[in-house]
CSV table of C-alpha atoms and ligand atoms in Angstrom, one decimal:
chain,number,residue,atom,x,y,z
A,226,UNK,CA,-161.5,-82.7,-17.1
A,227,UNK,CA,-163.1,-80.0,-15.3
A,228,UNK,CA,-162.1,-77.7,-12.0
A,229,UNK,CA,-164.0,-76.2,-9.7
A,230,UNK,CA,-162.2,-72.7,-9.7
A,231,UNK,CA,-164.8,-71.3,-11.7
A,232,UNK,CA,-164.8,-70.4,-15.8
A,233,UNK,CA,-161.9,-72.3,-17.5
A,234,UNK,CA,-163.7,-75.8,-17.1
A,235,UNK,CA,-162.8,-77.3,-20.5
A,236,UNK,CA,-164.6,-80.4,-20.8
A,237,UNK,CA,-167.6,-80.1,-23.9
A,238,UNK,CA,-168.5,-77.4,-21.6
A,239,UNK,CA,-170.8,-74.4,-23.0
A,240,UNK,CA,-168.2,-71.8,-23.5
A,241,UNK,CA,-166.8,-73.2,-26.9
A,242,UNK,CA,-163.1,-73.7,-25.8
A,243,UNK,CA,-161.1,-76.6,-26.8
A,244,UNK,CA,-161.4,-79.8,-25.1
A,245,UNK,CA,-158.9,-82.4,-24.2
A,246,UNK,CA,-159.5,-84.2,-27.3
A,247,UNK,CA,-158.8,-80.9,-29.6
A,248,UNK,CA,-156.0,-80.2,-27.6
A,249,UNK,CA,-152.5,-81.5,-29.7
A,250,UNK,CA,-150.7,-82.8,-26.3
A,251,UNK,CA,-150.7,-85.7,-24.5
A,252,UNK,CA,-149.5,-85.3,-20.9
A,253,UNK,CA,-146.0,-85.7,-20.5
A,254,UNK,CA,-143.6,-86.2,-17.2
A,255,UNK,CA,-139.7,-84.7,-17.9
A,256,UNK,CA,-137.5,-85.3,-14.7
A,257,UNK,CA,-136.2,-82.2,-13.0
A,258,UNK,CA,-132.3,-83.1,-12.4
A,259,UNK,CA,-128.9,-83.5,-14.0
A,260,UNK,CA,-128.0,-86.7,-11.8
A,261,UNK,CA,-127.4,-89.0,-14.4
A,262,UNK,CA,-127.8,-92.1,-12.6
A,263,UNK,CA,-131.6,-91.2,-11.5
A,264,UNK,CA,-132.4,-90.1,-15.2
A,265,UNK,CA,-131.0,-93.1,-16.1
A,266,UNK,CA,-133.5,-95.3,-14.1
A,267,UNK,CA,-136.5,-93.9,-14.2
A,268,UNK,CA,-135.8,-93.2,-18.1
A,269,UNK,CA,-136.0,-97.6,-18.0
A,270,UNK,CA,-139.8,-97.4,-16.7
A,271,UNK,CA,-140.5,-95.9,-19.9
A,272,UNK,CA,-143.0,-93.0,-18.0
A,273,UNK,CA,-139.9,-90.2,-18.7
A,274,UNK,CA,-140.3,-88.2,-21.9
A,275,UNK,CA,-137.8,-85.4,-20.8
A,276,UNK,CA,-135.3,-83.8,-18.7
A,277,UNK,CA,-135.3,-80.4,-17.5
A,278,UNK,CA,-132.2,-79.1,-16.0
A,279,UNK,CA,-130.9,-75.5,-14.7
A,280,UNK,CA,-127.6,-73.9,-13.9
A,281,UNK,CA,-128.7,-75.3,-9.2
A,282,UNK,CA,-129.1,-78.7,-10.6
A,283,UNK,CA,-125.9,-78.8,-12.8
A,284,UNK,CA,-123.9,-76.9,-9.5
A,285,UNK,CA,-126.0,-79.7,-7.5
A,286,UNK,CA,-124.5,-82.8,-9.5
A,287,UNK,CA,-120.4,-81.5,-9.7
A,288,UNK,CA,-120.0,-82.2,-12.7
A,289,UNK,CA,-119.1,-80.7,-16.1
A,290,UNK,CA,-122.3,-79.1,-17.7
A,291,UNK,CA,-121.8,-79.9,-21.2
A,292,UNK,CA,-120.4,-83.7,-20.6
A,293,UNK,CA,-124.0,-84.3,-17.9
A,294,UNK,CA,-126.0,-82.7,-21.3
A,295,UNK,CA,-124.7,-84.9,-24.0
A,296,UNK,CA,-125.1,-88.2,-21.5
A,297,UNK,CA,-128.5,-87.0,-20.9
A,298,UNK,CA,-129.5,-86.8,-23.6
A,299,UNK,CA,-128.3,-90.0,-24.8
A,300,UNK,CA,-130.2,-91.6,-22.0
A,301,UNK,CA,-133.8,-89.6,-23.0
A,302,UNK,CA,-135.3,-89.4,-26.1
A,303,UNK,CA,-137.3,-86.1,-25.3
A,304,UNK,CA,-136.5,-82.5,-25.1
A,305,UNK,CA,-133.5,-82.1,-22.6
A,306,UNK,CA,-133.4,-78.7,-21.0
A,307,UNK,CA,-130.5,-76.8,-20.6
A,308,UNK,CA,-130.2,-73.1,-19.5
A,309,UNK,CA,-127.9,-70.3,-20.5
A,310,UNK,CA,-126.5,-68.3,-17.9
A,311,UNK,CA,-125.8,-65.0,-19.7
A,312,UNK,CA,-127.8,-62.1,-19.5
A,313,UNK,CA,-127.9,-60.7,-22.6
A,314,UNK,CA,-129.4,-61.4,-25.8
A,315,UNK,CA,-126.7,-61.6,-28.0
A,316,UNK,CA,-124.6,-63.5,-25.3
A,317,UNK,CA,-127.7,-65.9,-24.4
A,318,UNK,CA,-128.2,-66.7,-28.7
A,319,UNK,CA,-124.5,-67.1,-29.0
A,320,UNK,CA,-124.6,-70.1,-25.9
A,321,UNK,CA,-128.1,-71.6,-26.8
A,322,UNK,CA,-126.7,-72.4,-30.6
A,323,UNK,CA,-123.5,-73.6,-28.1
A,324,UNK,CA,-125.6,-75.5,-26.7
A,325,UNK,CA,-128.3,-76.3,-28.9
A,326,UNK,CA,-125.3,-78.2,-31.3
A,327,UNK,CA,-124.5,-80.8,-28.2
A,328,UNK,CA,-127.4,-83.0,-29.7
A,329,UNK,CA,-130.8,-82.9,-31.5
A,330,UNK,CA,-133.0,-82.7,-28.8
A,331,UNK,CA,-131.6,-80.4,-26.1
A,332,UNK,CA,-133.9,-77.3,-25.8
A,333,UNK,CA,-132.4,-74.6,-24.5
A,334,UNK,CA,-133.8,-72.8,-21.3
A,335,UNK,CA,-133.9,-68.7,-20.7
A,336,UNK,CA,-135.1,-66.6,-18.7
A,337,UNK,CA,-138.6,-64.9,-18.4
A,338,UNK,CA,-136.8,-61.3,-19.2
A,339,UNK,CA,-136.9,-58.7,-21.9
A,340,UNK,CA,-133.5,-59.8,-23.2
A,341,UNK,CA,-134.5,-63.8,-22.4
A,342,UNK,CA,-137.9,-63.4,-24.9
A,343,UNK,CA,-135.5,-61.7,-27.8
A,344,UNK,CA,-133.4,-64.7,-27.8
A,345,UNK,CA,-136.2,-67.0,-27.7
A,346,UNK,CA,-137.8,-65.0,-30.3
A,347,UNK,CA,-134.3,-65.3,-32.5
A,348,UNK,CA,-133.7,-68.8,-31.5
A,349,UNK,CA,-137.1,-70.3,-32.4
A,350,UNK,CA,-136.8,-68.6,-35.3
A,351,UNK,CA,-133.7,-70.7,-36.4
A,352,UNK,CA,-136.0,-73.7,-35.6
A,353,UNK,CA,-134.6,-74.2,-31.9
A,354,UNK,CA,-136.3,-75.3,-29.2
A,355,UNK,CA,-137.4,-72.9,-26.6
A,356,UNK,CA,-137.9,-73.1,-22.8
A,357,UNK,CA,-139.1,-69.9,-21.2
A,358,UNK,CA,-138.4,-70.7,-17.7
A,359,UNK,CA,-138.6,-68.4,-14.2
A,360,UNK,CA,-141.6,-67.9,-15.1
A,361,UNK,CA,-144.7,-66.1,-12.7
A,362,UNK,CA,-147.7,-64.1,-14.1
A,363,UNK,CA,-149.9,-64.7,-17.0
A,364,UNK,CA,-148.2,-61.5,-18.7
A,365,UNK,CA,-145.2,-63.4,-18.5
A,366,UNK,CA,-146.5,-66.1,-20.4
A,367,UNK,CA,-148.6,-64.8,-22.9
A,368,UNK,CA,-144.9,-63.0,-24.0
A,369,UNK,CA,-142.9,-66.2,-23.9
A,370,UNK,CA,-145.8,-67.4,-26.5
A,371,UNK,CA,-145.3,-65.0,-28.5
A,372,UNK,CA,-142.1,-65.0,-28.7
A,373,UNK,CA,-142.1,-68.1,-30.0
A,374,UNK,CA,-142.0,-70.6,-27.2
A,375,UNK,CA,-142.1,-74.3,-27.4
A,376,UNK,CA,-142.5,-74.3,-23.8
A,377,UNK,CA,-142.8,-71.8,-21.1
A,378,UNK,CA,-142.0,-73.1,-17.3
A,379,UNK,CA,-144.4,-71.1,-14.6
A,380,UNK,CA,-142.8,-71.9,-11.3
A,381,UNK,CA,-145.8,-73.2,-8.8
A,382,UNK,CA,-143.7,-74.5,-5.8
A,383,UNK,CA,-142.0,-71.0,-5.8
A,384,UNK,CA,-145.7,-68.8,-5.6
A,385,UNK,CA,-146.7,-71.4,-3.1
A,386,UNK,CA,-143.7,-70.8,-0.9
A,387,UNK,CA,-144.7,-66.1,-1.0
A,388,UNK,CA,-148.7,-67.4,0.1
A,389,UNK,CA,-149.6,-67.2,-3.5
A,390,UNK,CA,-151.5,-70.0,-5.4
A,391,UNK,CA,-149.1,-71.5,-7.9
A,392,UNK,CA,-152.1,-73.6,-9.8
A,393,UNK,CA,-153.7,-70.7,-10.5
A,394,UNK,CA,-151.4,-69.4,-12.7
A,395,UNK,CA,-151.8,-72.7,-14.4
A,396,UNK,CA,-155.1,-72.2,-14.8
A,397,UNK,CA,-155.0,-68.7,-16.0
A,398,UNK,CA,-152.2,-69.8,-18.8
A,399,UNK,CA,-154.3,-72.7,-20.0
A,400,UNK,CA,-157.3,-70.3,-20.1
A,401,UNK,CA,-155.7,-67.7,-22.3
A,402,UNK,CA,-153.5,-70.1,-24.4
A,403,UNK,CA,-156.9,-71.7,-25.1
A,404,UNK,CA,-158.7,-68.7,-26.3
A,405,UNK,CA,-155.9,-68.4,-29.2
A,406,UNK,CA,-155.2,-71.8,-30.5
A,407,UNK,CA,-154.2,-71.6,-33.8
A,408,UNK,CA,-151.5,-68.9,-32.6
A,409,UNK,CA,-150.0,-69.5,-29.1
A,410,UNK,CA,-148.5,-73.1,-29.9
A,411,UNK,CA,-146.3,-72.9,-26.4
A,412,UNK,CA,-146.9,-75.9,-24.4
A,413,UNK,CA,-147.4,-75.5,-20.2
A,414,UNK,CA,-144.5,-76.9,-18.6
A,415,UNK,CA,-145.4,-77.1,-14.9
A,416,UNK,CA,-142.2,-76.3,-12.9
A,417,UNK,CA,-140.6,-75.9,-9.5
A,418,UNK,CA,-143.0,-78.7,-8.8
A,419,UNK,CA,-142.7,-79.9,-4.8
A,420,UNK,CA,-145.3,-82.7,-3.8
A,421,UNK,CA,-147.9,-85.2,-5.9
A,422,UNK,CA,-151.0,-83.2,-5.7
A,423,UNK,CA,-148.8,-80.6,-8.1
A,424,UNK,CA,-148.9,-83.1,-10.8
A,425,UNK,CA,-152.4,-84.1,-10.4
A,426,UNK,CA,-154.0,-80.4,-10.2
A,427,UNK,CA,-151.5,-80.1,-13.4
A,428,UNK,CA,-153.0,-82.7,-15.2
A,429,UNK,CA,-156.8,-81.7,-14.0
A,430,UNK,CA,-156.4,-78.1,-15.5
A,431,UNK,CA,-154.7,-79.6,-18.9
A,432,UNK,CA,-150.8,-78.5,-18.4
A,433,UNK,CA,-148.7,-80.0,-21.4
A,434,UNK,CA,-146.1,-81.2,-19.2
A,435,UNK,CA,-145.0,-81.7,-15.1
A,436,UNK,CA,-141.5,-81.6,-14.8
A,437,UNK,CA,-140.8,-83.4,-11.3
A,438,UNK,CA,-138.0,-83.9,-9.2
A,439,UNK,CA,-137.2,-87.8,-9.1
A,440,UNK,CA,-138.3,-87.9,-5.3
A,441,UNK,CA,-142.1,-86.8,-6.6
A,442,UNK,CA,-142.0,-89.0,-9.5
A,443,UNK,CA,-141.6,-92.4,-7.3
A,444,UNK,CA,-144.4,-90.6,-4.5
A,445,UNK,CA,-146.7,-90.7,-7.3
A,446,UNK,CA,-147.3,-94.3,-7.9
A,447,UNK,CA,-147.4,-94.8,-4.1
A,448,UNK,CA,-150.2,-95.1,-1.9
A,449,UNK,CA,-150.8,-97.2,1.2
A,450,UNK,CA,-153.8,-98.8,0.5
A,451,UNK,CA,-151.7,-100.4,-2.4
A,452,UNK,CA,-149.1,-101.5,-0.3
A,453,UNK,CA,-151.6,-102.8,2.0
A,454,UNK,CA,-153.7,-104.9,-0.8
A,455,UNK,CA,-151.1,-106.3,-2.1
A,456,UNK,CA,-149.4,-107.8,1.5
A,457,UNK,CA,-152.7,-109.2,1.6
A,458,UNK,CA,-153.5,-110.6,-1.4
A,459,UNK,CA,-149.7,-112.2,-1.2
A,460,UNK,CA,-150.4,-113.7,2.1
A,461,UNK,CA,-152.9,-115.6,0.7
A,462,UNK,CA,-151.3,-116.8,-2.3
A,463,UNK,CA,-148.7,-118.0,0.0
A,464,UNK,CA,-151.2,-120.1,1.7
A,465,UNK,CA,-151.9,-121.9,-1.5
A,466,UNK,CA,-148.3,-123.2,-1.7
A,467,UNK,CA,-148.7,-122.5,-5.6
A,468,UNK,CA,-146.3,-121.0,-8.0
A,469,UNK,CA,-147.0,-119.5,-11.5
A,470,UNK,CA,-143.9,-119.9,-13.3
A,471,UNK,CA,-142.0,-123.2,-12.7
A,472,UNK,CA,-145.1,-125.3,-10.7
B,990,G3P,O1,-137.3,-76.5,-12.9
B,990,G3P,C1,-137.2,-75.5,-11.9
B,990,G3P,C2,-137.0,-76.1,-10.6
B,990,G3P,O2,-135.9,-76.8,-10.7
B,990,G3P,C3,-137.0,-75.2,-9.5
B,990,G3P,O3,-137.6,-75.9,-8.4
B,990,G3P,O4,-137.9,-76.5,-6.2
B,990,G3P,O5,-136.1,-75.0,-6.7
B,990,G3P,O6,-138.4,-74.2,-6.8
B,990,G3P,P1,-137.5,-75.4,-6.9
């Protein structure tokens, strides 16, 4: 994998940092809602290996936070994220263990502020999973890692919408991340994630994870050349009056 944004291009290149290979995580796709129904079908194609959710999405769906989180995570195997919504640290530790009791893999999402990184710091410590999220400068993340982050969620479609360049923060996180590998273990979970090329500039610059809205999931696998070949290639099946199964 490479980029052409300059230093940062991993690939067996010259400067010594870790390539893909080195690198512990395989890319991973969590869903970015608390509509139960859509986790629960795209969780059947078997491409889902999380959910992220925050206190929009839950207002969003109508429903009763804690009864959406335990059937979410009873339809996903993977981290399921769910944010606190108090403000300070004691209050946010007391409602992620709240939380982080509903079932074994809910991670619990806070906030990218000074009282947010002392919970996560307290939190991971108890062996909790941690999901930094709002986050939007390198600074910002090089904290969340070292306060102990399993993940840290840098919100691209949100520096897009001010004129700013949401991949580049990507970049610059995988950059520094990479220069300390045996101690910032957080993993980049690419957030706030609006269209398909998101994903795939994600995945070029090595994010960890994408977490997409269900919309951009299905856009994805489309592409009208596809659709195209395949009309074709049916048409002239058809012509051969054959069947596979049941000739
Ligand atoms: O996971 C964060 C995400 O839900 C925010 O997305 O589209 O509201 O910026 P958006």
């Amino acid at each position: 994998m490479g980029t052409e944004r300059g230093p940062g291009k991993p690939a067996g290149n010259e400067t010594g940092r870790r390539t893909g290979n080195e690198r512990k995580s395989r890319v991973k796709f969590f869903v970015d809602t608390a509509e139960v129904d859509e986790i629960r079908e795209l969780a059947a194609t078997g491409l889902v290996d999380g959910v992220t959710t925050n206190p929009s999405l839950v207002a969003k769906s109508g429903r009763d936070f804690l009864e959406v989180l335990r059937e979410i995570c009873e339809l996903v195997p993977g981290p399921v994220s769910a944010e606190v919504t108090a403000t300070e640290a004691e209050a946010m530790i007391a409602e992620g263990r709240h939380l982080a009791a509903i079932a074994p893999n809910v991670a619990i999402k806070v906030p990218l502020t000074w009282d947010g990184l002392k919970a996560c710091r307290a939190l991971s410590d108890e062996g909790t999973t941690v999901n930094v999220t709002l986050c939007f400068s390198a600074a910002q993340a090089l904290l969340a890692a070292k306060a102990g982050a399993s993940f840290v969620s840098p919100f691209v479609g949100r520096l897009d919408d001010i004129g700013q360049d949401g991949m580049k923060l990507i970049e610059d996180i995988r950059l520094i991340y990479d220069n300390y590998p045996d101690t910032l273990e957080t993993e980049i979970l690419v957030a706030s994630v609006r269209h398909p090329m998101h994903v795939v500039e994600a995945a070029r610059l090595g994010a960890d994870v994408a977490t997409v809205p269900p919309k951009v999931l299905r856009q994805l696998a489309h592409h009208p050349l596809t659709d195209k070949g395949l009309d074709a290639f049916l048409a002239d099946w058809r012509k051969t009056g054959q069947t596979i199964v049941g000739g």
